[in-house]
mmCIF file of C-alpha atoms and ligand atoms in Angstrom:
data_model
loop_
_atom_site.group_PDB
_atom_site.id
_atom_site.type_symbol
_atom_site.label_atom_id
_atom_site.label_comp_id
_atom_site.label_asym_id
_atom_site.label_seq_id
_atom_site.Cartn_x
_atom_site.Cartn_y
_atom_site.Cartn_z
ATOM 1 C CA MET A 1 3.834 -22.656 9.700
ATOM 2 C CA LYS A 2 6.321 -20.308 7.603
ATOM 3 C CA SER A 3 5.332 -16.817 7.814
ATOM 4 C CA ILE A 4 5.246 -14.452 4.494
ATOM 5 C CA ARG A 5 8.250 -11.715 3.723
ATOM 6 C CA LEU A 6 6.434 -8.335 2.662
ATOM 7 C CA GLY A 7 8.338 -5.421 1.247
ATOM 8 C CA VAL A 8 6.271 -2.312 1.941
ATOM 9 C CA LEU A 9 6.932 0.711 -0.992
ATOM 10 C CA GLY A 10 5.408 4.055 0.604
ATOM 11 C CA SER A 11 5.891 7.662 0.207
ATOM 12 C CA GLY A 12 4.299 9.262 3.095
ATOM 13 C CA SER A 13 3.085 8.733 6.804
ATOM 14 C CA GLY A 14 3.190 5.154 7.126
ATOM 15 C CA SER A 15 0.006 4.501 9.104
ATOM 16 C CA ASN A 16 -1.012 2.021 6.776
ATOM 17 C CA PHE A 17 2.206 0.019 7.029
ATOM 18 C CA GLN A 18 2.070 0.855 11.340
ATOM 19 C CA ALA A 19 -1.436 -1.606 11.155
ATOM 20 C CA LEU A 20 0.410 -4.647 9.010
ATOM 21 C CA LEU A 21 2.739 -4.102 12.023
ATOM 22 C CA ASP A 22 -0.066 -3.936 14.795
ATOM 23 C CA ALA A 23 -1.786 -7.154 12.690
ATOM 24 C CA ILE A 24 1.655 -9.053 12.926
ATOM 25 C CA ASP A 25 2.350 -7.942 16.383
ATOM 26 C CA THR A 26 -1.123 -9.307 17.815
ATOM 27 C CA GLY A 27 -1.012 -12.326 15.500
ATOM 28 C CA ARG A 28 -3.934 -11.524 12.556
ATOM 29 C CA LEU A 29 -1.018 -11.619 10.431
ATOM 30 C CA ASN A 30 1.609 -14.158 9.760
ATOM 31 C CA ALA A 31 4.238 -11.988 8.096
ATOM 32 C CA GLU A 32 7.377 -10.653 8.129
ATOM 33 C CA VAL A 33 8.774 -7.108 7.114
ATOM 34 C CA ALA A 34 11.487 -7.914 5.299
ATOM 35 C CA LEU A 35 12.425 -4.083 3.937
ATOM 36 C CA VAL A 36 10.767 -1.174 3.319
ATOM 37 C CA MET A 37 11.506 1.608 0.615
ATOM 38 C CA SER A 38 10.666 5.197 0.290
ATOM 39 C CA ASP A 39 11.335 7.534 -2.373
ATOM 40 C CA VAL A 40 10.688 10.912 0.048
ATOM 41 C CA PRO A 41 13.995 10.667 2.121
ATOM 42 C CA ASP A 42 12.510 12.032 5.284
ATOM 43 C CA ALA A 43 8.744 10.051 5.046
ATOM 44 C CA ARG A 44 7.744 9.084 8.365
ATOM 45 C CA ILE A 45 7.317 5.262 7.018
ATOM 46 C CA LEU A 46 10.986 5.050 6.921
ATOM 47 C CA GLN A 47 11.607 6.469 10.580
ATOM 48 C CA ARG A 48 8.685 3.991 11.284
ATOM 49 C CA ALA A 49 11.008 1.254 10.021
ATOM 50 C CA ARG A 50 14.056 2.240 11.626
ATOM 51 C CA ASN A 51 12.753 2.239 15.726
ATOM 52 C CA ARG A 52 11.395 -1.314 14.825
ATOM 53 C CA LYS A 53 15.005 -2.455 13.388
ATOM 54 C CA ILE A 54 13.333 -3.105 9.836
ATOM 55 C CA PRO A 55 16.151 -2.257 6.844
ATOM 56 C CA ALA A 56 14.960 1.025 6.034
ATOM 57 C CA GLU A 57 15.927 2.015 2.183
ATOM 58 C CA LEU A 58 15.782 5.242 -0.159
ATOM 59 C CA ILE A 59 14.481 5.314 -3.942
ATOM 60 C CA ASP A 60 15.981 7.705 -5.577
ATOM 61 C CA CYS A 61 14.143 9.305 -8.612
ATOM 62 C CA GLY A 62 16.786 12.310 -9.092
ATOM 63 C CA ALA A 63 14.885 15.604 -10.567
ATOM 64 C CA HIS A 64 11.743 13.497 -11.691
ATOM 65 C CA ALA A 65 9.083 15.035 -9.370
ATOM 66 C CA THR A 66 6.352 12.154 -10.491
ATOM 67 C CA LEU A 67 7.830 9.525 -12.559
ATOM 68 C CA PHE A 68 9.459 5.914 -11.275
ATOM 69 C CA PRO A 69 12.505 5.978 -13.912
ATOM 70 C CA ALA A 70 12.623 1.930 -15.243
ATOM 71 C CA SER A 71 16.506 1.762 -14.233
ATOM 72 C CA GLU A 72 15.643 2.449 -10.639
ATOM 73 C CA GLN A 73 12.098 0.327 -10.995
ATOM 74 C CA LEU A 74 15.145 -2.706 -11.300
ATOM 75 C CA ARG A 75 17.390 -1.682 -9.094
ATOM 76 C CA VAL A 76 14.402 -1.560 -6.222
ATOM 77 C CA ALA A 77 13.474 -4.999 -8.007
ATOM 78 C CA ASN A 78 16.810 -6.680 -7.409
ATOM 79 C CA ARG A 79 16.890 -5.252 -3.889
ATOM 80 C CA LEU A 80 12.935 -6.879 -3.468
ATOM 81 C CA SER A 81 13.932 -10.246 -4.822
ATOM 82 C CA GLU A 82 17.582 -10.123 -2.311
ATOM 83 C CA ALA A 83 15.009 -9.258 0.565
ATOM 84 C CA ALA A 84 13.282 -13.208 -0.232
ATOM 85 C CA VAL A 85 9.969 -10.667 -0.672
ATOM 86 C CA ASP A 86 6.774 -12.885 -1.019
ATOM 87 C CA PHE A 87 4.017 -9.788 -1.859
ATOM 88 C CA VAL A 88 5.144 -6.008 -2.295
ATOM 89 C CA CYS A 89 2.792 -3.741 -0.661
ATOM 90 C CA LEU A 90 2.243 -0.491 -1.650
ATOM 91 C CA ALA A 91 0.900 2.137 1.386
ATOM 92 C CA GLY A 92 0.171 5.458 -0.001
ATOM 93 C CA PHE A 93 3.543 5.301 -2.490
ATOM 94 C CA MET A 94 2.791 8.048 -5.100
ATOM 95 C CA ARG A 95 4.523 7.017 -8.434
ATOM 96 C CA LEU A 96 3.377 4.529 -11.103
ATOM 97 C CA VAL A 97 4.990 0.965 -10.977
ATOM 98 C CA LYS A 98 5.285 -0.092 -14.198
ATOM 99 C CA GLU A 99 7.329 -3.058 -15.867
ATOM 100 C CA PRO A 100 10.210 -4.312 -14.985
ATOM 101 C CA LEU A 101 9.301 -4.158 -11.497
ATOM 102 C CA LEU A 102 5.317 -5.467 -12.183
ATOM 103 C CA GLN A 103 7.277 -8.374 -14.080
ATOM 104 C CA ALA A 104 9.309 -9.567 -11.450
ATOM 105 C CA PHE A 105 6.518 -9.264 -8.659
ATOM 106 C CA ARG A 106 3.643 -10.155 -11.167
ATOM 107 C CA GLY A 107 0.651 -11.008 -8.990
ATOM 108 C CA ARG A 108 2.191 -9.958 -6.409
ATOM 109 C CA ILE A 109 2.231 -6.535 -5.840
ATOM 110 C CA LEU A 110 -0.583 -4.963 -4.092
ATOM 111 C CA ASN A 111 -1.996 -1.318 -3.085
ATOM 112 C CA ILE A 112 -4.250 0.216 -0.660
ATOM 113 C CA HIS A 113 -6.645 2.702 -2.171
ATOM 114 C CA PRO A 114 -9.554 5.388 -0.470
ATOM 115 C CA SER A 115 -12.537 4.393 -2.749
ATOM 116 C CA LEU A 116 -14.156 1.801 -3.868
ATOM 117 C CA LEU A 117 -13.105 1.004 -7.184
ATOM 118 C CA PRO A 118 -13.930 1.319 -10.208
ATOM 119 C CA ALA A 119 -15.257 4.381 -8.632
ATOM 120 C CA PHE A 120 -12.842 7.574 -7.529
ATOM 121 C CA PRO A 121 -9.107 6.522 -8.563
ATOM 122 C CA GLY A 122 -6.526 8.740 -8.662
ATOM 123 C CA LEU A 123 -5.584 11.219 -6.443
ATOM 124 C CA GLU A 124 -7.737 12.869 -3.307
ATOM 125 C CA ALA A 125 -10.298 9.999 -3.431
ATOM 126 C CA TRP A 126 -11.909 10.933 -0.704
ATOM 127 C CA LYS A 127 -12.551 14.612 -1.802
ATOM 128 C CA GLN A 128 -14.285 12.828 -5.272
ATOM 129 C CA ALA A 129 -16.914 11.254 -2.981
ATOM 130 C CA ILE A 130 -18.040 14.238 -1.847
ATOM 131 C CA ALA A 131 -17.667 16.418 -4.852
ATOM 132 C CA ALA A 132 -20.075 13.323 -6.798
ATOM 133 C CA GLY A 133 -22.266 13.484 -4.083
ATOM 134 C CA VAL A 134 -22.112 9.483 -3.181
ATOM 135 C CA LYS A 135 -23.669 8.081 0.272
ATOM 136 C CA GLU A 136 -21.087 4.968 0.416
ATOM 137 C CA SER A 137 -17.505 5.254 0.057
ATOM 138 C CA GLY A 138 -14.855 2.917 1.045
ATOM 139 C CA CYS A 139 -11.506 1.639 0.311
ATOM 140 C CA THR A 140 -9.733 -1.463 -1.371
ATOM 141 C CA VAL A 141 -7.186 -3.631 -1.838
ATOM 142 C CA HIS A 142 -6.085 -4.600 -5.361
ATOM 143 C CA GLN A 143 -3.716 -6.479 -7.351
ATOM 144 C CA VAL A 144 -1.181 -3.563 -9.453
ATOM 145 C CA ASP A 145 -1.319 -3.360 -12.881
ATOM 146 C CA SER A 146 -0.076 -1.063 -15.609
ATOM 147 C CA GLY A 147 -2.723 1.488 -14.682
ATOM 148 C CA MET A 148 -3.735 4.028 -11.965
ATOM 149 C CA ASP A 149 -5.849 2.024 -9.776
ATOM 150 C CA THR A 150 -7.177 -0.386 -12.513
ATOM 151 C CA GLY A 151 -5.917 -4.138 -11.375
ATOM 152 C CA PRO A 152 -7.809 -7.080 -10.114
ATOM 153 C CA ILE A 153 -9.869 -6.287 -6.613
ATOM 154 C CA VAL A 154 -8.741 -8.566 -3.675
ATOM 155 C CA MET A 155 -10.915 -6.799 -0.755
ATOM 156 C CA GLN A 156 -13.122 -3.834 0.040
ATOM 157 C CA GLU A 157 -14.337 -2.277 2.671
ATOM 158 C CA ARG A 158 -17.179 0.315 2.831
ATOM 159 C CA VAL A 159 -18.033 3.392 5.256
ATOM 160 C CA PRO A 160 -20.785 5.616 4.865
ATOM 161 C CA VAL A 161 -20.512 8.994 3.503
ATOM 162 C CA LEU A 162 -22.626 11.800 6.256
ATOM 163 C CA ALA A 163 -24.317 14.761 4.709
ATOM 164 C CA THR A 164 -22.471 16.293 7.605
ATOM 165 C CA ASP A 165 -18.801 15.104 6.372
ATOM 166 C CA THR A 166 -16.145 17.412 5.066
ATOM 167 C CA PRO A 167 -13.307 15.715 3.146
ATOM 168 C CA GLU A 168 -11.070 15.538 6.335
ATOM 169 C CA SER A 169 -13.867 13.284 8.515
ATOM 170 C CA LEU A 170 -14.665 11.021 5.726
ATOM 171 C CA HIS A 171 -10.966 10.639 4.803
ATOM 172 C CA ALA A 172 -10.406 9.906 8.586
ATOM 173 C CA ARG A 173 -13.378 7.281 8.331
ATOM 174 C CA ILE A 174 -11.696 5.627 5.318
ATOM 175 C CA GLN A 175 -8.080 5.174 6.929
ATOM 176 C CA GLU A 176 -9.863 3.672 9.756
ATOM 177 C CA ALA A 177 -11.233 1.347 7.586
ATOM 178 C CA GLU A 178 -8.074 0.733 5.348
ATOM 179 C CA HIS A 179 -5.992 -0.562 8.685
ATOM 180 C CA ARG A 180 -8.275 -3.048 9.342
ATOM 181 C CA LEU A 181 -8.582 -4.087 5.264
ATOM 182 C CA TYR A 182 -4.055 -4.687 4.178
ATOM 183 C CA PRO A 183 -3.995 -6.484 7.257
ATOM 184 C CA LYS A 184 -6.767 -8.777 6.394
ATOM 185 C CA ALA A 185 -6.720 -8.694 2.810
ATOM 186 C CA ILE A 186 -2.574 -10.113 2.892
ATOM 187 C CA ALA A 187 -3.291 -12.776 5.210
ATOM 188 C CA TRP A 188 -6.050 -14.011 3.067
ATOM 189 C CA LEU A 189 -4.092 -13.713 -0.299
ATOM 190 C CA ALA A 190 -0.588 -15.422 1.938
ATOM 191 C CA ARG A 191 -3.176 -18.345 2.763
ATOM 192 C CA SER A 192 -3.699 -19.250 -0.610
ATOM 193 C CA HIS A 193 -0.338 -18.703 -1.960
ATOM 194 C CA ARG A 194 0.928 -21.821 0.107
HETATM 195 C C1 LIG B 1 -3.871 5.861 2.332
HETATM 196 O O1 LIG B 1 -4.963 6.571 2.276
HETATM 197 C C2 LIG B 1 -4.057 4.973 0.730
HETATM 198 O O2 LIG B 1 -5.145 5.010 0.913
HETATM 199 C C3 LIG B 1 -3.513 6.083 -0.160
HETATM 200 O O3 LIG B 1 -2.508 6.925 0.386
HETATM 201 C C4 LIG B 1 -2.318 6.927 1.820
HETATM 202 C C5 LIG B 1 -1.503 6.234 2.565
HETATM 203 O O4 LIG B 1 -1.333 6.552 3.800
HETATM 204 N N1 LIG B 1 -2.845 5.032 -1.529
HETATM 205 P P1 LIG B 1 -0.138 6.442 4.707
HETATM 206 O O5 LIG B 1 1.317 6.672 4.152
HETATM 207 O O6 LIG B 1 -0.733 4.202 5.172
HETATM 208 O O7 LIG B 1 -0.841 6.982 6.194
#
């Protein structure tokens, strides 16, 4: 069976990217990472890709701290298309994706978020969960639309919030769940994509 081709966009450590690689290596995900791109030149995700000889490229947002300029989105869309990517996986990518990247890969851009959406969208969702006093949180894989953490939900995994949890301990438990969930959700989507 033909494996799907993934493009991965991230700004940070890339532990979710690593979880995808591990799932590929152990046969849980029939996929190949064709291209990794990051807006942060020294992001560990780029180093992880280079260690695996996976093409790793920079996204240039100029002096903009949070904006992802439309011209750069178009260039990134073209690079992902040239790499014949089937799905684009956001893995800790800290800029909002809009047209024209959305249009080029409509329904095929995924994100992983550290809460049970629609609860706690936005930054540091694990801190939001602790502040709200909920007994349960988790993580969500969803399709990306033009909102922030608002697209159709693909899969979720629940984790308990313990009375003794600090933001750090809860974040660590959610990340463990993310590393299980992202490969599982992509494998499921890939099967329905054929
Ligand atoms: C993850 O917690 C993910 O939910 C959020 O950003 C974080 C990325 O972590 N969107 P990593 O770079 O994959 O380690």
